[in-house]
JSON list of C-alpha atoms in Angstrom, two decimals:
[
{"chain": "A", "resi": 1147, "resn": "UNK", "atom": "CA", "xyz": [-3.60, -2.53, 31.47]},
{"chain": "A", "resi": 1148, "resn": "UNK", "atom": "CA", "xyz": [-2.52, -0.03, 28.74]},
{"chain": "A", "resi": 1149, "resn": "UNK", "atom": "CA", "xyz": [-0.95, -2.34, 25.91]},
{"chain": "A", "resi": 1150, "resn": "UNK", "atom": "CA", "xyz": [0.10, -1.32, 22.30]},
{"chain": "A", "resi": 1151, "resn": "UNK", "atom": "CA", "xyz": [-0.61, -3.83, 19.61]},
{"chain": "A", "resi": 1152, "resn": "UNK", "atom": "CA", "xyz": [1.94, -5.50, 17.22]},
{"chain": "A", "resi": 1153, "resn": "UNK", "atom": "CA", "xyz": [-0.79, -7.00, 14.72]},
{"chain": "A", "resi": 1154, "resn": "UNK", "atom": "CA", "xyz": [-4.57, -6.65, 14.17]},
{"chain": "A", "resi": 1155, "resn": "UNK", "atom": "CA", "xyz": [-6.62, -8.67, 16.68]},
{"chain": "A", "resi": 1156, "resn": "UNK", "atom": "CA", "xyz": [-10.15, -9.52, 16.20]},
{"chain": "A", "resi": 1157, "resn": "UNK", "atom": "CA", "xyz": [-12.46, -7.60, 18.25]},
{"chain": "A", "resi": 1158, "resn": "UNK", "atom": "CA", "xyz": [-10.13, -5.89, 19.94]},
{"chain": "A", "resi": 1159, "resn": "UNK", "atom": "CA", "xyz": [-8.20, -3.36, 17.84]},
{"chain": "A", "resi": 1160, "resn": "UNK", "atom": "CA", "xyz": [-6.04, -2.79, 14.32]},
{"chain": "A", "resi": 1161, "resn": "UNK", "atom": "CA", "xyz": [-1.93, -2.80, 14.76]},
{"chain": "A", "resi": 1162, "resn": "UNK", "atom": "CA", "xyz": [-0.40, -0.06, 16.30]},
{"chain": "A", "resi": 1163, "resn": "UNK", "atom": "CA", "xyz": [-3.93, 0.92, 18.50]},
{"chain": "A", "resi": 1164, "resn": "UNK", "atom": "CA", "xyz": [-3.45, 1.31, 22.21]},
{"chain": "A", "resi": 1165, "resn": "UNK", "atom": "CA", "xyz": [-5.83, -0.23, 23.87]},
{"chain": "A", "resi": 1166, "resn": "UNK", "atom": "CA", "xyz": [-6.98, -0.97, 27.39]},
{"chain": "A", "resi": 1167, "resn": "UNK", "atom": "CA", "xyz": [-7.39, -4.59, 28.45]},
{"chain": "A", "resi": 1168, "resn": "UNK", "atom": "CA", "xyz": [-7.39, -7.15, 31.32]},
{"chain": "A", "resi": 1169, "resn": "UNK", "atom": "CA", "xyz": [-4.12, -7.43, 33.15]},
{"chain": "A", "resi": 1170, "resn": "UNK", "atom": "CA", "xyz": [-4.88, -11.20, 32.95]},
{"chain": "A", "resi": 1171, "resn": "UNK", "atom": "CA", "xyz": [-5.06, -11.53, 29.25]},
{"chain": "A", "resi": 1172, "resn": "UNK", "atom": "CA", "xyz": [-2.41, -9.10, 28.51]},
{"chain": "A", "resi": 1173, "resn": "UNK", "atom": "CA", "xyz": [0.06, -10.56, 30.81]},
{"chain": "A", "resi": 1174, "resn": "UNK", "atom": "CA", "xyz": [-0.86, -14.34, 30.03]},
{"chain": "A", "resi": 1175, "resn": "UNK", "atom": "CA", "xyz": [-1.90, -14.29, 26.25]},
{"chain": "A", "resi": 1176, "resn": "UNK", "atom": "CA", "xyz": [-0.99, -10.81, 24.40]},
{"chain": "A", "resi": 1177, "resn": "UNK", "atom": "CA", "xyz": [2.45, -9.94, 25.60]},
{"chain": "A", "resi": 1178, "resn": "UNK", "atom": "CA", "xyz": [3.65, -13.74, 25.09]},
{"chain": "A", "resi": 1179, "resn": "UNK", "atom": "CA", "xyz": [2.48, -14.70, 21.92]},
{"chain": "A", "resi": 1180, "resn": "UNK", "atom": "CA", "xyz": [3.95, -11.68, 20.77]},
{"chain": "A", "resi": 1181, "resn": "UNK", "atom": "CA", "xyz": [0.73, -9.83, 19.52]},
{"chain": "A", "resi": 1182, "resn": "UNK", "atom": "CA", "xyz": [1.51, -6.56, 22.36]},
{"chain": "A", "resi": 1183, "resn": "UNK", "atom": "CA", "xyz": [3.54, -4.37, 24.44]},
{"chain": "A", "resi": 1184, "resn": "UNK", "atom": "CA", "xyz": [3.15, -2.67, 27.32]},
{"chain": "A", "resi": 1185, "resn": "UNK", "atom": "CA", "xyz": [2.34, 0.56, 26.38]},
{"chain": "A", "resi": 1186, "resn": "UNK", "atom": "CA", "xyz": [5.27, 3.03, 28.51]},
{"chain": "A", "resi": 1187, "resn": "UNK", "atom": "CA", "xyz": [5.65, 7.01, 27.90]},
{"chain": "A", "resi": 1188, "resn": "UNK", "atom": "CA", "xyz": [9.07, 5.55, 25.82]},
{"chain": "A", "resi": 1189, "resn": "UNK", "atom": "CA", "xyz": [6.89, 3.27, 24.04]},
{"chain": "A", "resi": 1190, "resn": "UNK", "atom": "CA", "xyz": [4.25, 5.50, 22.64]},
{"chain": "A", "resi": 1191, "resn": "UNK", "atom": "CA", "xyz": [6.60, 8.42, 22.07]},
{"chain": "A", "resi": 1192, "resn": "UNK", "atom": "CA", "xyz": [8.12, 5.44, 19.84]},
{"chain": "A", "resi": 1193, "resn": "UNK", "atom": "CA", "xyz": [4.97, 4.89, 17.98]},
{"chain": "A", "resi": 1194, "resn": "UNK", "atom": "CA", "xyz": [3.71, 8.15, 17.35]},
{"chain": "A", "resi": 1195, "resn": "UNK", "atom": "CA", "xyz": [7.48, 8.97, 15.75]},
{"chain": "A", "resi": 1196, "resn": "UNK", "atom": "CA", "xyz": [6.81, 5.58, 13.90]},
{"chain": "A", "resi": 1197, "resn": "UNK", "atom": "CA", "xyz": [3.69, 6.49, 12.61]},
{"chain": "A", "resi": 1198, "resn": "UNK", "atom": "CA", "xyz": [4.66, 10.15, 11.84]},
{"chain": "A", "resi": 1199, "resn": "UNK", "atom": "CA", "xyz": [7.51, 8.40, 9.24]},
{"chain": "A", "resi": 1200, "resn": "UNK", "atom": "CA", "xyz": [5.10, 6.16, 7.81]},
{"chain": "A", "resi": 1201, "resn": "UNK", "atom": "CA", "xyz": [2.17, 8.58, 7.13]},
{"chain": "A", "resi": 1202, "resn": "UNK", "atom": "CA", "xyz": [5.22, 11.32, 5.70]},
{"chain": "A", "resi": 1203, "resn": "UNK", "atom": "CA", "xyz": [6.23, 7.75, 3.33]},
{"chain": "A", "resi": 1204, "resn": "UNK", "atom": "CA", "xyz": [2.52, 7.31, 2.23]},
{"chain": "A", "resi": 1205, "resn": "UNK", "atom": "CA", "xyz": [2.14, 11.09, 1.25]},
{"chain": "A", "resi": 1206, "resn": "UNK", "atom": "CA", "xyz": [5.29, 11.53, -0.78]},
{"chain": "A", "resi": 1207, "resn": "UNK", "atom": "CA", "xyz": [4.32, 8.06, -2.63]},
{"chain": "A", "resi": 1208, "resn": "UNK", "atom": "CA", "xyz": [1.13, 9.83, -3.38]},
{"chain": "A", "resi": 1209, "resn": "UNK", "atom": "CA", "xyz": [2.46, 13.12, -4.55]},
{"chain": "A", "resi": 1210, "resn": "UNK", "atom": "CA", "xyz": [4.68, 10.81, -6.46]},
{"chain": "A", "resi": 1211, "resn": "UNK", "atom": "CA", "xyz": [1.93, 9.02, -8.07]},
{"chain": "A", "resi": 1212, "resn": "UNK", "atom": "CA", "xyz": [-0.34, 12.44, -8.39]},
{"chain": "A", "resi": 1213, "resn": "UNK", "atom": "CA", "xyz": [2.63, 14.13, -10.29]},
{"chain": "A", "resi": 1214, "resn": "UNK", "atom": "CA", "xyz": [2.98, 11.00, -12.61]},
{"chain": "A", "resi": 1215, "resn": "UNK", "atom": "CA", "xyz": [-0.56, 10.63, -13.44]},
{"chain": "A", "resi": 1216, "resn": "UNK", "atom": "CA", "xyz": [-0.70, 14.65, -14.57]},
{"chain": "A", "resi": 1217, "resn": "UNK", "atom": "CA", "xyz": [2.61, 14.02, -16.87]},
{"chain": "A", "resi": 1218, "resn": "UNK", "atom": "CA", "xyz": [0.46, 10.38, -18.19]},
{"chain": "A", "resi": 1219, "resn": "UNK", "atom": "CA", "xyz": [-2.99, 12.87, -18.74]},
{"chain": "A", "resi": 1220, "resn": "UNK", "atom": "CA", "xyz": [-3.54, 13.08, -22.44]},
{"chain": "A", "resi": 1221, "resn": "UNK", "atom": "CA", "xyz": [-0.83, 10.98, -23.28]},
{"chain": "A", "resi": 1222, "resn": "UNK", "atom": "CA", "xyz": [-2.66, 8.17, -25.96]},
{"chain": "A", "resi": 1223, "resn": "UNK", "atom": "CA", "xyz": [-0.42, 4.71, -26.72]},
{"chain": "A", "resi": 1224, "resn": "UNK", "atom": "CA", "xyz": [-0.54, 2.79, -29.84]},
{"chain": "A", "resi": 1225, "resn": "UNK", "atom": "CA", "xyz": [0.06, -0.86, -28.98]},
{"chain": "A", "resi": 1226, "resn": "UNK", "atom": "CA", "xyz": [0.16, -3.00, -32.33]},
{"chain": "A", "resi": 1227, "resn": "UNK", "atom": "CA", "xyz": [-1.78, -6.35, -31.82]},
{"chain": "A", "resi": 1228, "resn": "UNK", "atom": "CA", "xyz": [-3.17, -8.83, -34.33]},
{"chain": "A", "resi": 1229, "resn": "UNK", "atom": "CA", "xyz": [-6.72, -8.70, -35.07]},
{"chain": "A", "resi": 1230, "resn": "UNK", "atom": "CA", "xyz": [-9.89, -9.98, -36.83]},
{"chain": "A", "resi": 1231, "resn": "UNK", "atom": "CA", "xyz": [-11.94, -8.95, -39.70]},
{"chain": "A", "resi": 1232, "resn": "UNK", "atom": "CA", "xyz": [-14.32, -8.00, -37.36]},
{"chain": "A", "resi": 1233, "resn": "UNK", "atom": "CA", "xyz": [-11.67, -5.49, -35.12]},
{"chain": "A", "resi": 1234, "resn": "UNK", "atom": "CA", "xyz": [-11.20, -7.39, -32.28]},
{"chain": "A", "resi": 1235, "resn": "UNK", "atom": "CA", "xyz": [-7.74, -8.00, -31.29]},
{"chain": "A", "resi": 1236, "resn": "UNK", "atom": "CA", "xyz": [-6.37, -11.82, -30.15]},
{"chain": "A", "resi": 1237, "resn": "UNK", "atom": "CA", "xyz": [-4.75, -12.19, -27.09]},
{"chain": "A", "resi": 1238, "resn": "UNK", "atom": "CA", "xyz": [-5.04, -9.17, -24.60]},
{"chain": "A", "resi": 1239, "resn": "UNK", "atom": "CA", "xyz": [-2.81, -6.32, -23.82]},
{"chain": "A", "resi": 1240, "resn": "UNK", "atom": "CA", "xyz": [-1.01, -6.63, -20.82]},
{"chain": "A", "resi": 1241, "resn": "UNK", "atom": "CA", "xyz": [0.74, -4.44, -17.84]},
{"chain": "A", "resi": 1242, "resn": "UNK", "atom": "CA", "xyz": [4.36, -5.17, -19.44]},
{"chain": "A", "resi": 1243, "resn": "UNK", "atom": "CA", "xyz": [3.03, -3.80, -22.99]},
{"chain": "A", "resi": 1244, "resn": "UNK", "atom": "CA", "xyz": [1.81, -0.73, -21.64]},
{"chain": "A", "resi": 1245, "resn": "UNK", "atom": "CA", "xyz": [5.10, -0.36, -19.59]},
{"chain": "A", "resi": 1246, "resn": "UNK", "atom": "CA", "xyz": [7.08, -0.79, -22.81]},
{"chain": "A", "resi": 1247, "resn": "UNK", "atom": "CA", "xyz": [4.97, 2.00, -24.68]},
{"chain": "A", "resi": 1248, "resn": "UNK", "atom": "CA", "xyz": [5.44, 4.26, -22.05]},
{"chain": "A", "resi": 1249, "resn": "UNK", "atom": "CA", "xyz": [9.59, 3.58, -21.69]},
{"chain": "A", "resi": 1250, "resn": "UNK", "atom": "CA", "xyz": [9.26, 4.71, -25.23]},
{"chain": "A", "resi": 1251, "resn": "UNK", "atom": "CA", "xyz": [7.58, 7.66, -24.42]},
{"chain": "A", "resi": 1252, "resn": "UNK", "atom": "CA", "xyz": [9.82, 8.49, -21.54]},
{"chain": "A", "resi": 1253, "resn": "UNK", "atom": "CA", "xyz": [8.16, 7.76, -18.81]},
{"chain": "A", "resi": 1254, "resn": "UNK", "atom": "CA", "xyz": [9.56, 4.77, -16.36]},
{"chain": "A", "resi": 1255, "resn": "UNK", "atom": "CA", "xyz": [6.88, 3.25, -15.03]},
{"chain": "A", "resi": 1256, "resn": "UNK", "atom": "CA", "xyz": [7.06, 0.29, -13.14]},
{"chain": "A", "resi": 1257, "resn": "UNK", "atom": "CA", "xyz": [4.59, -2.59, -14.53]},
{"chain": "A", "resi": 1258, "resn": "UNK", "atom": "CA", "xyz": [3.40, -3.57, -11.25]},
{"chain": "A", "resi": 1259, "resn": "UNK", "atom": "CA", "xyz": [1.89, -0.21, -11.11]},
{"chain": "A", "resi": 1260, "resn": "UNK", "atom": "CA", "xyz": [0.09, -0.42, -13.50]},
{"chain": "A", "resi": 1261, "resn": "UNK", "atom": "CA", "xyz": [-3.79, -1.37, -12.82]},
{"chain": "A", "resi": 1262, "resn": "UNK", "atom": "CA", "xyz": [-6.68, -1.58, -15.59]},
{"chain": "A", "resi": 1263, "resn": "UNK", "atom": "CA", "xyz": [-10.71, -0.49, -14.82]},
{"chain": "A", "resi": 1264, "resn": "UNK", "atom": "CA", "xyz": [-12.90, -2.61, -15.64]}
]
């Protein structure tokens, strides 16, 4: 029994996989607890379209992101923060700081975005 899967399932396959199982625990476990579908020609035409859409969404958000970091490259931000005698600042600077500095540079970057290496 050809079924396509709503969710990831343990041992058995990752969301959106077709996979091949046992008519008896597709029919009496997968398809009712909602975790499959039978996989028809209508179905998988369906999914492929599906996951053409999605993988066209994930590559503009990365061109997106690719095109942002080349405007960011070279850019240096002065965030004022209080510090010691010694140099080191108190406190920490933080996603919403850096999103601020770079509002004021022109660039509208949502903080969420934002990530820090460690």
């Amino acid at each position: 029994m050809e079924l396509i899967l709503k969710q990831d399932i343990k041992n058995l396959g990752e969301k959106d996989d077709i996979v091949n199982v046992k008519p008896g625990y597709g029919r009496n476990y997968l398809i009712p607890q909602g975790f499959a579908a039978m996989a028809t020609s209508s179905a998988k035409k369906v999914l492929a379209e599906n996951l053409k859409q999605a993988q066209f969404k994930q590559d503009k958000i990365k061109n997106d992101a690719t095109a942002i970091a080349e405007k960011l490259e070279g850019i240096t931000l002065s965030i004022g923060a209080k510090a010691g005698e010694s140099g080191k600042i108190f406190g920490s600077v933080n996603t919403i700081q850096i999103a601020d500095a770079l509002k004021k540079e022109g660039f509208d970057v949502d903080r969420r975005r934002i990530t820090f290496e460690t």
